[in-house]
Coordinates of C-alpha atoms and ligand atoms in Angstrom, one line a residue:
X1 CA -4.0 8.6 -58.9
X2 CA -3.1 11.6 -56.4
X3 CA -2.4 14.6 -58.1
X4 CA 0.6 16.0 -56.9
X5 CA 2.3 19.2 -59.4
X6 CA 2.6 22.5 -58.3
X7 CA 2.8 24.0 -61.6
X8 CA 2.4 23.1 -65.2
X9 CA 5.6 24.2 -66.7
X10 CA 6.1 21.5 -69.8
X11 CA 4.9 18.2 -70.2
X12 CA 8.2 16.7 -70.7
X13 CA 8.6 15.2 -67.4
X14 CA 4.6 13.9 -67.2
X15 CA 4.2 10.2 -66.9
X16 CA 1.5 8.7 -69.0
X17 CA -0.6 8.3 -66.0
X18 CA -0.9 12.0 -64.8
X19 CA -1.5 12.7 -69.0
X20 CA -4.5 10.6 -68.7
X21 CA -5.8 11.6 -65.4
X22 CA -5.8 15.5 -66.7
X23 CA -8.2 13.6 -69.7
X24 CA -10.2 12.3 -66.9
X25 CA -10.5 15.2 -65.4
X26 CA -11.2 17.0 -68.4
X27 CA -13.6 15.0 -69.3
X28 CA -16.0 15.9 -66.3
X29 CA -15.8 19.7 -66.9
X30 CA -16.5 18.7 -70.5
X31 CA -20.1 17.2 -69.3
X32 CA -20.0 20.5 -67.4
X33 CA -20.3 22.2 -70.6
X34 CA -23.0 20.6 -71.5
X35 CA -24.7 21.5 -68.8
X36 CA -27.6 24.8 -69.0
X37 CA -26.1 26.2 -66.6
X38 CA -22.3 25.8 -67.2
X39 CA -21.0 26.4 -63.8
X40 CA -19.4 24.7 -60.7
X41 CA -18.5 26.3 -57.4
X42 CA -15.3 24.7 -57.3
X43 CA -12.8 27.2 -57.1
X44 CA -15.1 29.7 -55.7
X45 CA -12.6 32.2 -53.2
X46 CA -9.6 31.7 -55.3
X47 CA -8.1 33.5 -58.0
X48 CA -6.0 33.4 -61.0
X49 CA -4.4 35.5 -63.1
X50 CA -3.8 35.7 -67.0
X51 CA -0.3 37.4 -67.3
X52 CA 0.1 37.7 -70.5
X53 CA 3.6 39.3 -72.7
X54 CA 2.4 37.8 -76.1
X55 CA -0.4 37.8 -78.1
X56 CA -3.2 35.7 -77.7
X57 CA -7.1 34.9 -78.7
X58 CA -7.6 31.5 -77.9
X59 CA -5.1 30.6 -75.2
X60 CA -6.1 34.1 -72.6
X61 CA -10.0 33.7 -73.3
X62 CA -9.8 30.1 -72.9
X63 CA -8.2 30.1 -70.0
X64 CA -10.2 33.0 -68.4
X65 CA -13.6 31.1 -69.9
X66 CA -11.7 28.1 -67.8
X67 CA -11.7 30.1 -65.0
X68 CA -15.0 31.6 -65.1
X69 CA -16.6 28.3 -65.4
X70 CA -15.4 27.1 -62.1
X71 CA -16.0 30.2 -59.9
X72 CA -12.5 31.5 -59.5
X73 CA -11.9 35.0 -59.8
X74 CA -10.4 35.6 -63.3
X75 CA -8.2 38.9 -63.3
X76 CA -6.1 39.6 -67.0
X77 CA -2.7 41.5 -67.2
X78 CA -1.7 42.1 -70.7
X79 CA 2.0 43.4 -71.2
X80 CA 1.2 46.5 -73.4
X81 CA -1.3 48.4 -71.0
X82 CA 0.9 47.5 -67.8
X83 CA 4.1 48.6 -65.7
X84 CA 6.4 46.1 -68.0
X85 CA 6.5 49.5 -70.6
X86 CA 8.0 51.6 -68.4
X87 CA 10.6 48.8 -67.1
X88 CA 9.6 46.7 -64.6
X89 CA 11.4 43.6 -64.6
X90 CA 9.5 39.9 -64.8
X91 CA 10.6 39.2 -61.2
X92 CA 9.2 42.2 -59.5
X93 CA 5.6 42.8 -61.6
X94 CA 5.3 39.0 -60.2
X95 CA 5.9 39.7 -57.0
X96 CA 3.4 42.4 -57.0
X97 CA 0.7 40.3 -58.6
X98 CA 1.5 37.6 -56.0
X99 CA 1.2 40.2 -53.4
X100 CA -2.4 40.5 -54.1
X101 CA -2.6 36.3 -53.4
X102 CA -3.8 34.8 -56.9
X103 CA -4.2 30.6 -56.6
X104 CA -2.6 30.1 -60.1
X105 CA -0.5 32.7 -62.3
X106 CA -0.9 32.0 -65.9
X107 CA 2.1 33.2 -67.9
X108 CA 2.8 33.6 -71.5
X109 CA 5.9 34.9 -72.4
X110 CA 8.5 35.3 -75.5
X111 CA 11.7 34.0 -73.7
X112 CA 11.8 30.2 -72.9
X113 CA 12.2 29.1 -69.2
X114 CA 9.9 32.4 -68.2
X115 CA 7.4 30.3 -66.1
X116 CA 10.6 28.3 -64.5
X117 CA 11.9 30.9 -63.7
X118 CA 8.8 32.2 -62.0
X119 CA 8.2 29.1 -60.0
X120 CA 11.6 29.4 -58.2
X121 CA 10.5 33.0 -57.0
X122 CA 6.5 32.8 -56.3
X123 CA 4.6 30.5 -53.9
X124 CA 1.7 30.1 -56.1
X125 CA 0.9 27.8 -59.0
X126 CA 2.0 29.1 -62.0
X127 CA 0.4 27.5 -65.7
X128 CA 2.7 28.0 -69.0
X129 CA 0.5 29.1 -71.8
X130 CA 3.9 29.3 -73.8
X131 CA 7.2 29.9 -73.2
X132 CA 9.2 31.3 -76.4
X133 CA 9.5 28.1 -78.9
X134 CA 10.2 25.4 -75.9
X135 CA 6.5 24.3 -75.1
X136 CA 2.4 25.1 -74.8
X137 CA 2.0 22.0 -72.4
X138 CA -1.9 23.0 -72.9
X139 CA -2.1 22.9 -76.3
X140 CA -0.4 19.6 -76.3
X141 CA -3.2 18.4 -73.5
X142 CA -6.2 19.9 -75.8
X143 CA -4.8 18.4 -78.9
X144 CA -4.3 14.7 -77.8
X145 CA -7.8 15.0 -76.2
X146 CA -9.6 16.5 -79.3
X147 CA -7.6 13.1 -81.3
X148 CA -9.3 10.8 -78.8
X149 CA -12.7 12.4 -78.8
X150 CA -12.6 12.2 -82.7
X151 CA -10.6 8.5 -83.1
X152 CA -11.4 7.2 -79.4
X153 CA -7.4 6.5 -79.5
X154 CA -4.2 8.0 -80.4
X155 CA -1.8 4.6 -80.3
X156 CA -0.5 3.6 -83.4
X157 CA -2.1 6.5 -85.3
X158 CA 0.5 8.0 -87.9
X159 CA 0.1 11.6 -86.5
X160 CA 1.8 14.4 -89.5
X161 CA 2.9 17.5 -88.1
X162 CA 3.7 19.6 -90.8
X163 CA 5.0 23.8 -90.9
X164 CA 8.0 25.6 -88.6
X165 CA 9.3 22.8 -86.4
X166 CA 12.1 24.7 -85.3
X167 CA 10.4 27.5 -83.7
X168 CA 7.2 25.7 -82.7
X169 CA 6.4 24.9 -78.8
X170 CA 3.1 23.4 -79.6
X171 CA 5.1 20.3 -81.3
X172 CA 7.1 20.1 -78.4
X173 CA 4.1 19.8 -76.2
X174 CA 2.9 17.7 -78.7
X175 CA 6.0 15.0 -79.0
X176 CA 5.3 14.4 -75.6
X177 CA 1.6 14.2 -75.2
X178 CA 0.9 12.6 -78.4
X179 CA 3.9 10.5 -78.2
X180 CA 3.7 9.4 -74.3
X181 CA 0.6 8.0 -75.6
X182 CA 1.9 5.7 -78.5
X183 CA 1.4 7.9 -81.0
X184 CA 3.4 7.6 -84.6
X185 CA 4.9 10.9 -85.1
X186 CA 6.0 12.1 -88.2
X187 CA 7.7 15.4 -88.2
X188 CA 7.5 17.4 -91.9
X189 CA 9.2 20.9 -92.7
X190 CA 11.9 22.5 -95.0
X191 CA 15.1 21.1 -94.1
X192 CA 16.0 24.5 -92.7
X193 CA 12.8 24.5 -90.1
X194 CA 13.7 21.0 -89.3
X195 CA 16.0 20.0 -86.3
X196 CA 17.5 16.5 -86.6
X197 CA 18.0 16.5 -83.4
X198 CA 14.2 16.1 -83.2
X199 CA 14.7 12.8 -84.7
X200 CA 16.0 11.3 -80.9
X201 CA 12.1 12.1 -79.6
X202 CA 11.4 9.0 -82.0
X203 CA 9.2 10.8 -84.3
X204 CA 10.3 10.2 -88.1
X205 CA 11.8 13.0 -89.9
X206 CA 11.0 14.3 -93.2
X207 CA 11.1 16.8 -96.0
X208 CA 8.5 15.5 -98.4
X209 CA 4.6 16.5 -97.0
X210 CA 3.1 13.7 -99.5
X211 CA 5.4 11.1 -97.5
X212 CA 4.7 12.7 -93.9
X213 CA 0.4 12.8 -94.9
X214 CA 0.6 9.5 -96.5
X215 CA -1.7 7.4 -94.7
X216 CA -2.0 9.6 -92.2
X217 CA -4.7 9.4 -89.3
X218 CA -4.1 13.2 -88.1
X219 CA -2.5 16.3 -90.4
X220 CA -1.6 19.2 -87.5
X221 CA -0.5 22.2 -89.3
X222 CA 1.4 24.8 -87.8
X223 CA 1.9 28.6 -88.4
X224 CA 5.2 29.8 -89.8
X225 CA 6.3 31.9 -86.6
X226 CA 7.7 34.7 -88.5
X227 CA 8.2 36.7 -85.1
X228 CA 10.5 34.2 -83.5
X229 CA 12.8 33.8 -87.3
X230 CA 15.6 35.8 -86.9
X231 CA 16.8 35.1 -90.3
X232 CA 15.4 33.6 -93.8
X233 CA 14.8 30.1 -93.7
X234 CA 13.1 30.1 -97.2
X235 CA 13.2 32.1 -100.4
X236 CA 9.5 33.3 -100.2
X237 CA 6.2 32.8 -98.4
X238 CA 4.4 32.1 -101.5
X239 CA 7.4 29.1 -102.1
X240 CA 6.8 27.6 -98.7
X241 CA 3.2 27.8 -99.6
X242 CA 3.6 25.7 -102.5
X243 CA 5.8 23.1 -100.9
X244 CA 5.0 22.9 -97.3
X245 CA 0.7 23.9 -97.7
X246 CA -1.5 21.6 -97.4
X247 CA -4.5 21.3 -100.1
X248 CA -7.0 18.8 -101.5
X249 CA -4.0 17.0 -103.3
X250 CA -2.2 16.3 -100.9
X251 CA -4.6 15.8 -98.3
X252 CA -5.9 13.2 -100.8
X253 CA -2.7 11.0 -99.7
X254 CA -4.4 10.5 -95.8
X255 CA -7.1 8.0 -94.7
X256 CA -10.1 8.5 -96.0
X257 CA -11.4 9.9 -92.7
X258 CA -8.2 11.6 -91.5
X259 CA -8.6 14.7 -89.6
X260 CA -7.0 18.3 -89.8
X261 CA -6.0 20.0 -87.2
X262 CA -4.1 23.8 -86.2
X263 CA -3.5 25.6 -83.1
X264 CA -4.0 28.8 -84.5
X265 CA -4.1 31.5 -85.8
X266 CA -4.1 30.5 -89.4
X267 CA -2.9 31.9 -92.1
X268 CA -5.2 30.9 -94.6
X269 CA -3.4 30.1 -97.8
X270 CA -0.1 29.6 -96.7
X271 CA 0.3 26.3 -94.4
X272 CA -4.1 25.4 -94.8
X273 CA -6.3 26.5 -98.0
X274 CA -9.5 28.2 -97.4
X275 CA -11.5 25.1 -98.1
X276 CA -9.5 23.0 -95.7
X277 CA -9.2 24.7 -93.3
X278 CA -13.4 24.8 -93.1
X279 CA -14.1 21.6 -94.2
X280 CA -16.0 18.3 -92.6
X281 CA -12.6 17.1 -91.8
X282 CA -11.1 19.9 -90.3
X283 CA -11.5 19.4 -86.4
X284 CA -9.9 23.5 -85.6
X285 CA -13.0 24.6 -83.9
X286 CA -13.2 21.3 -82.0
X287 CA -9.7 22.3 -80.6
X288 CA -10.9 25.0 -79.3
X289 CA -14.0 23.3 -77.7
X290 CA -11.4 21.4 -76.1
X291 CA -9.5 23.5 -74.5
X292 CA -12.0 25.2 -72.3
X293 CA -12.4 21.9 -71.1
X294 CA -8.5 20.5 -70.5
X295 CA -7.9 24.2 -69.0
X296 CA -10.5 23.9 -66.4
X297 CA -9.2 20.7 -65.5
X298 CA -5.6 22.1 -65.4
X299 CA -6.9 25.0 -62.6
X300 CA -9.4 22.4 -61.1
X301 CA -6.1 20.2 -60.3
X302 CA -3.6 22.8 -59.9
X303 CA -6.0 25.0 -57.1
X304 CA -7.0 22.4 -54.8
X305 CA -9.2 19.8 -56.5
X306 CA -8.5 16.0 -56.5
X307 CA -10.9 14.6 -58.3
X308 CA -13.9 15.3 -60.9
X309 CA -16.0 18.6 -59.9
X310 CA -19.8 18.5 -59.3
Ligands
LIG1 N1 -1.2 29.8 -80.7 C1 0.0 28.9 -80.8 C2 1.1 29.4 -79.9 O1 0.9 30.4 -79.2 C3 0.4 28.6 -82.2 C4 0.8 29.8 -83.0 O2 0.9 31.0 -82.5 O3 1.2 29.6 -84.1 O4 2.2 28.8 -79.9

């Protein structure tokens, strides 16, 4: 397959193919990562730039460990230190970072459409790394490849995703990476948090977490995103916690060898217990693991590579 994307805005308009090709690729900066020396020259001379109005661990060191790995010049912007506080629109502190010719603009940003916006109004490649509640298409990458490195296959798997559907863009990257790939996606939250519109992507909608982990091959819990609820969408955290938190008891109701998994951060307690959360089956770190990998291959592609680096 020829790659051919400018950007990497969502994955809702991937076709299977180019999903599996970015696993291909992936997988050969993976072996890079094995390597002693984990470095390839093969954006060497190009540049790209984290811009970044949200928090972030994970996503901004991943992507600038993604970077760094294949030789590209990795330069950060974070919202509070910058311009943007004394008023500078979106438009014109891109502009300005264009001006200094970055390969790939990395953008994170509160209000959905941000990095669509962007790519109507900059010549480079721009990477969302999460755009309000619409999608983390990176995320959704890094999670269907942790599920095959840890199953070897993600068709027919019952796949739970259980917390703040509403407000989550890592389920929407997920309903299409996981479910592109023939994945059965049950969707589990209080009714509130729930969408039923989300029931036309195909995945099965539910408010009951023993149904939705019931023979389930993969648990993904997500974080309840106070910062995006305007309003109260349940009495009380320590409620939510009681229905919609996953323990032993209830994990009890997957496959034997069913895996956790959780884009983080977690909030230990709430949506994952403590000893969940850290436990043989829990696949969290591996996520991250991943990511380095599937971001790599996301610059590698996006800057100029067509095939696996050496
Ligand atoms: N880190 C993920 C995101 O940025 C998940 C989360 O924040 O809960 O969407």
């Amino acid at each position: 397959m020829e790659w051919r994307r400018r950007h990497v805005l969502g994955l809702y308009d991937f076709r299977p193919e180019e999903i599996e090709f970015v696993v291909d690729t992936a997988r050969s900066m993976e072996e890079v990562l094995t390597r002693d020396i984990k470095k390839v020259p093969a954006l060497r001379g190009k540049t790209v730039v984290n811009l970044f109005f949200e928090a972030s661990t994970r996503t901004r060191t991943s992507f600038e460990m993604a970077g760094k790995r294949l030789s590209a010049d990795v330069v950060n912007f974070s919202s509070s230190t910058s311009s943007i506080t004394k008023g500078e629109t979106l438009l014109d502190t891109a502009r300005n970072i264009e001006a200094m010719k970055p390969s790939v603009i990395v953008i994170r940003h509160a209000a959905s459409g941000a990095p669509h916006f962007l790519s109507r109004h900059v010549s480079c490649s721009i990477v969302n790394a999460g755009d309000g509640a619409n999608e983390h298409p990176t995320q959704g990458l890094l999670d269907l490849y942790t599920i095959l490195k840890a199953k070897g296959s993600v068709a027919g798997r019952k796949i739970a995703i259980v917390g703040d559907i509403l407000h989550s863009r890592v389920v929407r990257s997920d309903l299409h990476s996981l479910g592109k790939m023939g994945a059965k996606l049950w969707l589990c939250g209080p009714a509130t948090l729930l969408p039923r519109e989300m029931g036309r992507t195909g995945a099965t909608l539910t408010c009951d977490i023993r149904e939705a982990v019931k023979d389930a091959d993969v648990v993904i819990m997500l974080r309840i995103q106070l910062e995006r609820q305007k309003t109260a969408y349940f009495p009380s955290l320590r409620e939510y916690s009681r229905m919609y938190g996953l323990n032993r008891s209830v994990f009890s109701l997957a496959k034997e060898d069913a895996v956790i998994m959780h884009p983080g951060p977690i909030n230990r307690g709430i949506e994952l217990s403590d000893d969940l959360a850290d436990c043989g089956n829990s696949l969290v770190l591996r996520q991250v693991e991943s990511g380095v990998a599937v971001r790599m291959a996301i610059l590698y592609l996006l800057a100029g590579g067509s095939h696996a680096a050496h």
